[in-house]
Amino acid sequence: MNIQDIHNLFLQCSSLSIDTRKIEKNSMFFAIKGENFDANTFAKEALDLGALFVVIDNKSYYIDERTILVENSLQTLQELAKFHRSYLGLPIVALTGSNGKTTTKELINVVLSKKFKTKATIGNLNNHIGVPLTLLSFTKETEIGIVEMGANHQKEIEFLCEIAQPDFGYITNFGKAHLEGFGGVEGVISGKSEMYKYLAANQKTVFVNLEDPIQIEKSKGIKSFTFGVKKQSADLNIQEITANPFVAISYDNFSIESHLIGLYNANNINAAVSIGSYFKVNESDIKSAIENYIPANNRSQMMQKGSNEIILDAYNANPSSMAVAISNFLQLHKNNKIMILGDMFELGDESLYEHKVIVDSLADQEQALCFLIGKSFYVNQVEKENIKFFETFETFADFLKNFKFDSNTILIKGSRGMALERALEYIS
Ligand code: ATP
Ligand code: MG
């Protein structure tokens, strides 16, 4: 069966699934081999649960004419996604970058959905399986698709662009994330820039943040829509940005007061405003879309516990996002500041050095009491009154049992694996 035939069958289905626990009636089930299991074994169950067709790549699991036997299910999923994307022919906005992809994607989505029927990546489904699933969730009704692309090694973005064939692209930033897989910062820059290469080769359009010299340099020669602070020549001119703690931005004709914390979110908002302006969404709609957006999932969330104000950013951390979060926090006009920071993972050989940089920057300030948790911080211990080190979360939790938070402003940030939101239960 060729991909067009499979696509015809896909069009008869209500949805597509790779997980029998979440299967919907009349869907198409793809049996993808994982590291620990072979989903071919679930093909029969998928049909019993109401799937119309199952795609398998091991003929011993063939059931009946509802079974589609292919060479490699994952590859077929990717080919089907590419075929479906061409079949629909809708404009697609793709974004990648080290930090802020999901936040920016959600902001773009709330802005564009004021005028268009949009569909965007659900949650963080941004890899070689997530991108195809996202594309296959688009329908004839979808007017613009918004696709988040994640990568932790070279050639991944190139591959995802070949599948999604974006018409518009934005790279949030080139930071110190996934240094291990990319081979250092230069590797991150060339890896992410694969999106620019795709856009250049296909005469597509890029959104460029003029505050970022790497974006300017790497996107040279591509059709662009630019934004910058006090840059009259930019397509979107930003007059002023403040973050006290919520980000507020004024543009030439309107202003926005967001519910997002941290100056870095200004970039995310400006990208979404630019894309909204490009697609001619009314300024009043852009404003209300962003002002009504409340972050979730431990990403830069503001909360109150007892007398304490907490900035919960425990979703993830890497050296760049940690550094901006710390400098933002130190700039806040608040008293009794405390930082609860956890190890940053996936840094490979750079790990020791990057944790040391953070510790040194904290040792230079007197404003905040710092609790640093995890092995990588622990090996970088310094003697300083206002910095305390804990090798594990458990030892920190023991310490907290006898520590009283009182009218503090608290920043909580660390890698996902540290799950620092666990600290919340000790704050009252
Ligand atoms: P992932 O790699 O997990 O998909 P992501 O790129 O989608 O991450 P978000 O989930 O939007 O990023 O944000 C994760 C964290 O990155 C935020 O909680 C915040 O600390 C930080 N962050 C967000 N935007 C930026 C930015 N523009 N620059 C630097 N750090 C940022
Ligand atoms: Mg994400």
PDB file of C-alpha atoms and ligand atoms in Angstrom, residues 101-102 124 126 148 299 315, ligand 2:
ATOM      1  CA  LYS A 101       9.220  27.468  22.577  1.00  0.00           C
ATOM      2  CA  THR A 102       6.087  26.241  24.314  1.00  0.00           C
ATOM      3  CA  ASN A 124       5.245  19.635  24.385  1.00  0.00           C
ATOM      4  CA  ASN A 126       7.746  18.490  19.631  1.00  0.00           C
ATOM      5  CA  GLU A 148       6.795  23.482  18.019  1.00  0.00           C
ATOM      6  CA  ARG A 299       6.341  27.686  33.996  1.00  0.00           C
ATOM      7  CA  TYR A 315       9.339  23.243  34.880  1.00  0.00           C
TER       8      TYR A 315
HETATM    9 MG    MG B   2       8.388  23.002  24.934  1.00  0.00          MG
END
